[in-house]
């Protein structure tokens, strides 16, 4: 199955570099490009895309607002935020807006390709340790919207599911969670699936953001 990728960046040279890397992959196809958010939204109306590589700082409409609008659609593509800085408030806002993760623009090609495949499959957080550091830094500064309803959502979870959610939020993989809780990896995957369904979340990054917003996991990564 070919992953249909869209490149959104105002730097043509950067898009060209990414396109060359992706075009060499048998399971990826760059189906669209855009130089800003307005153009990206227009292109997406007529083009089927699985994963969007989204720059954050662009003219006309930035990547955060573009991501928010994309993710508000029914069955939207996954969005990977591209940022120049490891700890960037734009990247945090992008995750809040619905992005499935973020990568640094100077990421090695192998890591970028792995990240695209990971968000496409929906079962992995991109660079969980980096994502967690980002949340540790910015979560305390940004008030969540409607904390009480968010807490009520968590009450839908069993004790075991809350336990798994805390470990997901700390950046552990399914295998690491399985070892920590002495469960099979398949059982952990089932728990994660139930957490996503019960809380109405799309992927593990949204689990991490919600865990921080509700205080289930505090800055520093501890439950």
mmCIF file of C-alpha atoms in Angstrom:
data_model
loop_
_atom_site.group_PDB
_atom_site.id
_atom_site.type_symbol
_atom_site.label_atom_id
_atom_site.label_comp_id
_atom_site.label_asym_id
_atom_site.label_seq_id
_atom_site.Cartn_x
_atom_site.Cartn_y
_atom_site.Cartn_z
ATOM 1 C CA UNK A 1 0.000 0.000 0.000
ATOM 2 C CA UNK A 2 1.447 3.338 -1.080
ATOM 3 C CA UNK A 3 1.466 6.213 1.416
ATOM 4 C CA UNK A 4 0.291 9.382 -0.320
ATOM 5 C CA UNK A 5 2.304 12.322 1.040
ATOM 6 C CA UNK A 6 1.783 16.075 0.722
ATOM 7 C CA UNK A 7 4.601 18.571 1.312
ATOM 8 C CA UNK A 8 3.632 21.970 2.732
ATOM 9 C CA UNK A 9 6.540 24.427 3.074
ATOM 10 C CA UNK A 10 7.247 27.897 1.736
ATOM 11 C CA UNK A 11 10.851 26.930 0.903
ATOM 12 C CA UNK A 12 10.909 25.318 -2.546
ATOM 13 C CA UNK A 13 14.413 23.945 -2.018
ATOM 14 C CA UNK A 14 13.358 22.138 1.138
ATOM 15 C CA UNK A 15 10.324 20.615 -0.587
ATOM 16 C CA UNK A 16 12.571 19.457 -3.425
ATOM 17 C CA UNK A 17 14.913 17.735 -0.969
ATOM 18 C CA UNK A 18 12.087 15.968 0.838
ATOM 19 C CA UNK A 19 10.501 14.952 -2.480
ATOM 20 C CA UNK A 20 13.753 13.339 -3.665
ATOM 21 C CA UNK A 21 14.033 11.325 -0.434
ATOM 22 C CA UNK A 22 10.406 10.195 -0.526
ATOM 23 C CA UNK A 23 10.349 9.433 -4.268
ATOM 24 C CA UNK A 24 13.081 6.835 -3.746
ATOM 25 C CA UNK A 25 10.798 4.821 -1.443
ATOM 26 C CA UNK A 26 8.697 2.033 -2.978
ATOM 27 C CA UNK A 27 5.869 2.607 -0.482
ATOM 28 C CA UNK A 28 5.622 6.420 -0.746
ATOM 29 C CA UNK A 29 4.358 8.835 -3.357
ATOM 30 C CA UNK A 30 4.441 12.648 -3.149
ATOM 31 C CA UNK A 31 0.994 13.463 -4.574
ATOM 32 C CA UNK A 32 0.835 17.194 -3.783
ATOM 33 C CA UNK A 33 2.801 20.242 -2.654
ATOM 34 C CA UNK A 34 1.891 23.687 -1.352
ATOM 35 C CA UNK A 35 3.823 26.821 -0.402
ATOM 36 C CA UNK A 36 1.462 28.027 2.322
ATOM 37 C CA UNK A 37 -1.549 26.950 4.366
ATOM 38 C CA UNK A 38 -4.184 28.545 2.137
ATOM 39 C CA UNK A 39 -2.856 26.696 -0.903
ATOM 40 C CA UNK A 40 -2.621 23.475 1.112
ATOM 41 C CA UNK A 41 -6.294 23.585 2.098
ATOM 42 C CA UNK A 42 -7.296 24.233 -1.511
ATOM 43 C CA UNK A 43 -5.223 21.322 -2.812
ATOM 44 C CA UNK A 44 -6.599 18.941 -0.163
ATOM 45 C CA UNK A 45 -10.151 19.551 -1.388
ATOM 46 C CA UNK A 46 -9.347 17.720 -4.620
ATOM 47 C CA UNK A 47 -6.429 15.433 -3.706
ATOM 48 C CA UNK A 48 -6.451 12.270 -1.574
ATOM 49 C CA UNK A 49 -3.583 12.446 0.940
ATOM 50 C CA UNK A 50 -2.559 10.099 3.791
ATOM 51 C CA UNK A 51 0.199 12.119 5.497
ATOM 52 C CA UNK A 52 0.934 15.868 5.362
ATOM 53 C CA UNK A 53 4.442 17.150 6.176
ATOM 54 C CA UNK A 54 3.595 20.589 7.550
ATOM 55 C CA UNK A 55 5.938 23.532 8.066
ATOM 56 C CA UNK A 56 4.821 25.823 10.893
ATOM 57 C CA UNK A 57 6.090 29.247 9.905
ATOM 58 C CA UNK A 58 4.564 30.188 6.558
ATOM 59 C CA UNK A 59 2.958 33.278 4.966
ATOM 60 C CA UNK A 60 -0.836 33.718 4.609
ATOM 61 C CA UNK A 61 -1.795 30.859 6.959
ATOM 62 C CA UNK A 62 0.651 29.226 9.375
ATOM 63 C CA UNK A 63 1.023 25.495 9.870
ATOM 64 C CA UNK A 64 -0.756 25.419 13.237
ATOM 65 C CA UNK A 65 -3.999 26.957 11.966
ATOM 66 C CA UNK A 66 -3.758 24.904 8.759
ATOM 67 C CA UNK A 67 -3.372 21.751 10.869
ATOM 68 C CA UNK A 68 -6.372 22.730 12.993
ATOM 69 C CA UNK A 69 -8.546 23.164 9.906
ATOM 70 C CA UNK A 70 -7.346 19.921 8.327
ATOM 71 C CA UNK A 71 -7.957 17.907 11.493
ATOM 72 C CA UNK A 72 -11.465 19.357 11.869
ATOM 73 C CA UNK A 73 -12.512 17.580 8.660
ATOM 74 C CA UNK A 74 -14.041 14.119 8.568
ATOM 75 C CA UNK A 75 -11.393 11.409 8.164
ATOM 76 C CA UNK A 76 -8.479 13.851 7.701
ATOM 77 C CA UNK A 77 -4.923 12.900 6.705
ATOM 78 C CA UNK A 78 -2.331 12.563 9.469
ATOM 79 C CA UNK A 79 -0.197 15.684 9.955
ATOM 80 C CA UNK A 80 3.506 15.687 10.819
ATOM 81 C CA UNK A 81 4.743 19.112 11.958
ATOM 82 C CA UNK A 82 8.198 20.140 10.720
ATOM 83 C CA UNK A 83 10.065 22.574 12.928
ATOM 84 C CA UNK A 84 13.516 24.142 13.042
ATOM 85 C CA UNK A 85 13.741 24.097 16.821
ATOM 86 C CA UNK A 86 13.621 21.140 19.215
ATOM 87 C CA UNK A 87 11.560 23.000 21.813
ATOM 88 C CA UNK A 88 9.201 25.143 19.817
ATOM 89 C CA UNK A 89 5.896 26.590 21.024
ATOM 90 C CA UNK A 90 4.638 26.254 17.462
ATOM 91 C CA UNK A 91 5.186 22.509 17.587
ATOM 92 C CA UNK A 92 3.280 22.294 20.869
ATOM 93 C CA UNK A 93 0.417 24.276 19.372
ATOM 94 C CA UNK A 94 0.521 21.952 16.376
ATOM 95 C CA UNK A 95 0.076 18.908 18.610
ATOM 96 C CA UNK A 96 -2.822 20.639 20.368
ATOM 97 C CA UNK A 97 -4.335 21.373 16.953
ATOM 98 C CA UNK A 98 -4.359 17.689 16.081
ATOM 99 C CA UNK A 99 -0.971 16.873 14.552
ATOM 100 C CA UNK A 100 0.220 13.303 15.049
ATOM 101 C CA UNK A 101 3.751 14.374 15.936
ATOM 102 C CA UNK A 102 6.594 16.628 14.942
ATOM 103 C CA UNK A 103 10.058 16.283 13.471
ATOM 104 C CA UNK A 104 13.045 18.587 13.184
ATOM 105 C CA UNK A 105 13.733 19.796 9.647
ATOM 106 C CA UNK A 106 17.298 18.496 9.787
ATOM 107 C CA UNK A 107 16.181 14.992 10.800
ATOM 108 C CA UNK A 108 18.152 12.157 9.129
ATOM 109 C CA UNK A 109 16.213 10.800 6.117
ATOM 110 C CA UNK A 110 15.795 7.375 7.718
ATOM 111 C CA UNK A 111 14.082 8.879 10.770
ATOM 112 C CA UNK A 112 11.780 11.014 8.628
ATOM 113 C CA UNK A 113 10.705 7.968 6.603
ATOM 114 C CA UNK A 114 10.139 5.951 9.776
ATOM 115 C CA UNK A 115 8.058 8.812 11.195
ATOM 116 C CA UNK A 116 5.854 9.000 8.089
ATOM 117 C CA UNK A 117 5.239 5.248 8.246
ATOM 118 C CA UNK A 118 4.578 5.445 11.998
ATOM 119 C CA UNK A 119 1.926 8.172 11.825
ATOM 120 C CA UNK A 120 0.362 6.498 8.800
ATOM 121 C CA UNK A 121 -0.061 3.276 10.782
ATOM 122 C CA UNK A 122 -1.367 5.290 13.729
ATOM 123 C CA UNK A 123 0.333 3.194 16.377
ATOM 124 C CA UNK A 124 3.398 5.201 17.356
ATOM 125 C CA UNK A 125 4.376 8.566 18.772
ATOM 126 C CA UNK A 126 7.021 10.354 16.758
ATOM 127 C CA UNK A 127 10.120 10.946 18.877
ATOM 128 C CA UNK A 128 8.283 10.371 22.192
ATOM 129 C CA UNK A 129 11.154 11.657 24.332
ATOM 130 C CA UNK A 130 11.264 14.901 22.340
ATOM 131 C CA UNK A 131 7.476 15.197 22.400
ATOM 132 C CA UNK A 132 7.521 14.731 26.170
ATOM 133 C CA UNK A 133 10.216 17.382 26.650
ATOM 134 C CA UNK A 134 8.136 19.746 24.552
ATOM 135 C CA UNK A 135 5.063 19.079 26.687
ATOM 136 C CA UNK A 136 7.065 19.381 29.913
ATOM 137 C CA UNK A 137 8.076 22.842 28.833
ATOM 138 C CA UNK A 138 4.846 24.239 27.406
ATOM 139 C CA UNK A 139 1.965 22.369 29.067
ATOM 140 C CA UNK A 140 2.101 24.420 32.309
ATOM 141 C CA UNK A 141 1.908 27.659 30.300
ATOM 142 C CA UNK A 142 -1.167 26.861 28.269
ATOM 143 C CA UNK A 143 -4.471 26.408 30.080
ATOM 144 C CA UNK A 144 -6.546 23.577 28.684
ATOM 145 C CA UNK A 145 -10.062 24.269 27.535
ATOM 146 C CA UNK A 146 -12.704 22.939 29.914
ATOM 147 C CA UNK A 147 -10.660 20.921 32.377
ATOM 148 C CA UNK A 148 -13.667 19.484 34.219
ATOM 149 C CA UNK A 149 -15.182 17.735 31.178
ATOM 150 C CA UNK A 150 -11.701 16.394 30.351
ATOM 151 C CA UNK A 151 -11.459 14.838 33.816
ATOM 152 C CA UNK A 152 -14.896 13.320 33.390
ATOM 153 C CA UNK A 153 -13.706 11.679 30.174
ATOM 154 C CA UNK A 154 -10.954 9.912 32.117
ATOM 155 C CA UNK A 155 -13.565 8.326 34.384
ATOM 156 C CA UNK A 156 -14.567 6.126 31.444
ATOM 157 C CA UNK A 157 -11.249 4.277 31.762
ATOM 158 C CA UNK A 158 -10.606 1.207 33.892
ATOM 159 C CA UNK A 159 -7.780 1.336 36.417
ATOM 160 C CA UNK A 160 -5.565 -0.715 34.083
ATOM 161 C CA UNK A 161 -6.321 1.583 31.141
ATOM 162 C CA UNK A 162 -5.375 4.632 33.202
ATOM 163 C CA UNK A 163 -2.146 2.873 34.126
ATOM 164 C CA UNK A 164 -1.396 2.212 30.442
ATOM 165 C CA UNK A 165 -2.318 5.801 29.532
ATOM 166 C CA UNK A 166 0.208 7.187 32.037
ATOM 167 C CA UNK A 167 2.969 5.041 30.517
ATOM 168 C CA UNK A 168 1.993 6.034 26.967
ATOM 169 C CA UNK A 169 2.164 9.674 28.091
ATOM 170 C CA UNK A 170 5.650 9.065 29.501
ATOM 171 C CA UNK A 171 6.753 8.044 26.003
ATOM 172 C CA UNK A 172 6.985 4.274 26.459
ATOM 173 C CA UNK A 173 6.413 1.977 23.481
ATOM 174 C CA UNK A 174 3.947 -0.929 23.616
ATOM 175 C CA UNK A 175 6.850 -3.310 24.196
ATOM 176 C CA UNK A 176 8.200 -1.243 27.082
ATOM 177 C CA UNK A 177 4.727 -0.946 28.636
ATOM 178 C CA UNK A 178 4.263 -4.721 28.308
ATOM 179 C CA UNK A 179 7.553 -5.334 30.149
ATOM 180 C CA UNK A 180 6.700 -2.787 32.860
ATOM 181 C CA UNK A 181 3.220 -4.209 33.550
ATOM 182 C CA UNK A 182 4.104 -7.864 32.830
ATOM 183 C CA UNK A 183 1.551 -8.116 30.017
ATOM 184 C CA UNK A 184 1.775 -9.336 26.441
ATOM 185 C CA UNK A 185 2.398 -6.687 23.789
ATOM 186 C CA UNK A 186 -0.897 -7.683 22.124
ATOM 187 C CA UNK A 187 -2.765 -6.973 25.382
ATOM 188 C CA UNK A 188 -1.140 -3.553 25.665
ATOM 189 C CA UNK A 189 -2.122 -2.780 22.072
ATOM 190 C CA UNK A 190 -5.723 -3.738 22.936
ATOM 191 C CA UNK A 191 -5.674 -1.431 25.989
ATOM 192 C CA UNK A 192 -4.311 1.455 23.896
ATOM 193 C CA UNK A 193 -7.037 0.883 21.305
ATOM 194 C CA UNK A 194 -9.725 0.990 24.000
ATOM 195 C CA UNK A 195 -8.247 4.197 25.462
ATOM 196 C CA UNK A 196 -8.383 5.867 22.033
ATOM 197 C CA UNK A 197 -11.973 4.717 21.468
ATOM 198 C CA UNK A 198 -13.304 5.631 24.919
ATOM 199 C CA UNK A 199 -11.703 9.081 24.911
ATOM 200 C CA UNK A 200 -12.407 9.829 21.238
ATOM 201 C CA UNK A 201 -8.720 10.325 20.431
ATOM 202 C CA UNK A 202 -7.058 9.693 17.092
ATOM 203 C CA UNK A 203 -3.569 8.570 18.115
ATOM 204 C CA UNK A 204 -1.008 8.275 20.895
ATOM 205 C CA UNK A 205 0.120 11.902 20.642
ATOM 206 C CA UNK A 206 -3.403 13.018 21.542
ATOM 207 C CA UNK A 207 -3.254 10.634 24.521
ATOM 208 C CA UNK A 208 -0.061 12.377 25.670
ATOM 209 C CA UNK A 209 -1.538 15.874 25.294
ATOM 210 C CA UNK A 210 -4.732 14.915 27.181
ATOM 211 C CA UNK A 211 -2.726 13.271 29.972
ATOM 212 C CA UNK A 212 -0.836 16.546 30.491
ATOM 213 C CA UNK A 213 -3.943 18.728 30.222
ATOM 214 C CA UNK A 214 -5.797 16.740 32.887
ATOM 215 C CA UNK A 215 -2.793 16.436 35.216
ATOM 216 C CA UNK A 216 -2.749 12.631 34.870
ATOM 217 C CA UNK A 217 0.900 13.167 33.973
ATOM 218 C CA UNK A 218 2.668 16.271 35.256
ATOM 219 C CA UNK A 219 5.564 18.198 33.784
ATOM 220 C CA UNK A 220 8.622 16.060 34.300
ATOM 221 C CA UNK A 221 6.794 13.020 32.986
ATOM 222 C CA UNK A 222 5.560 11.522 36.258
ATOM 223 C CA UNK A 223 2.044 10.268 36.825
#
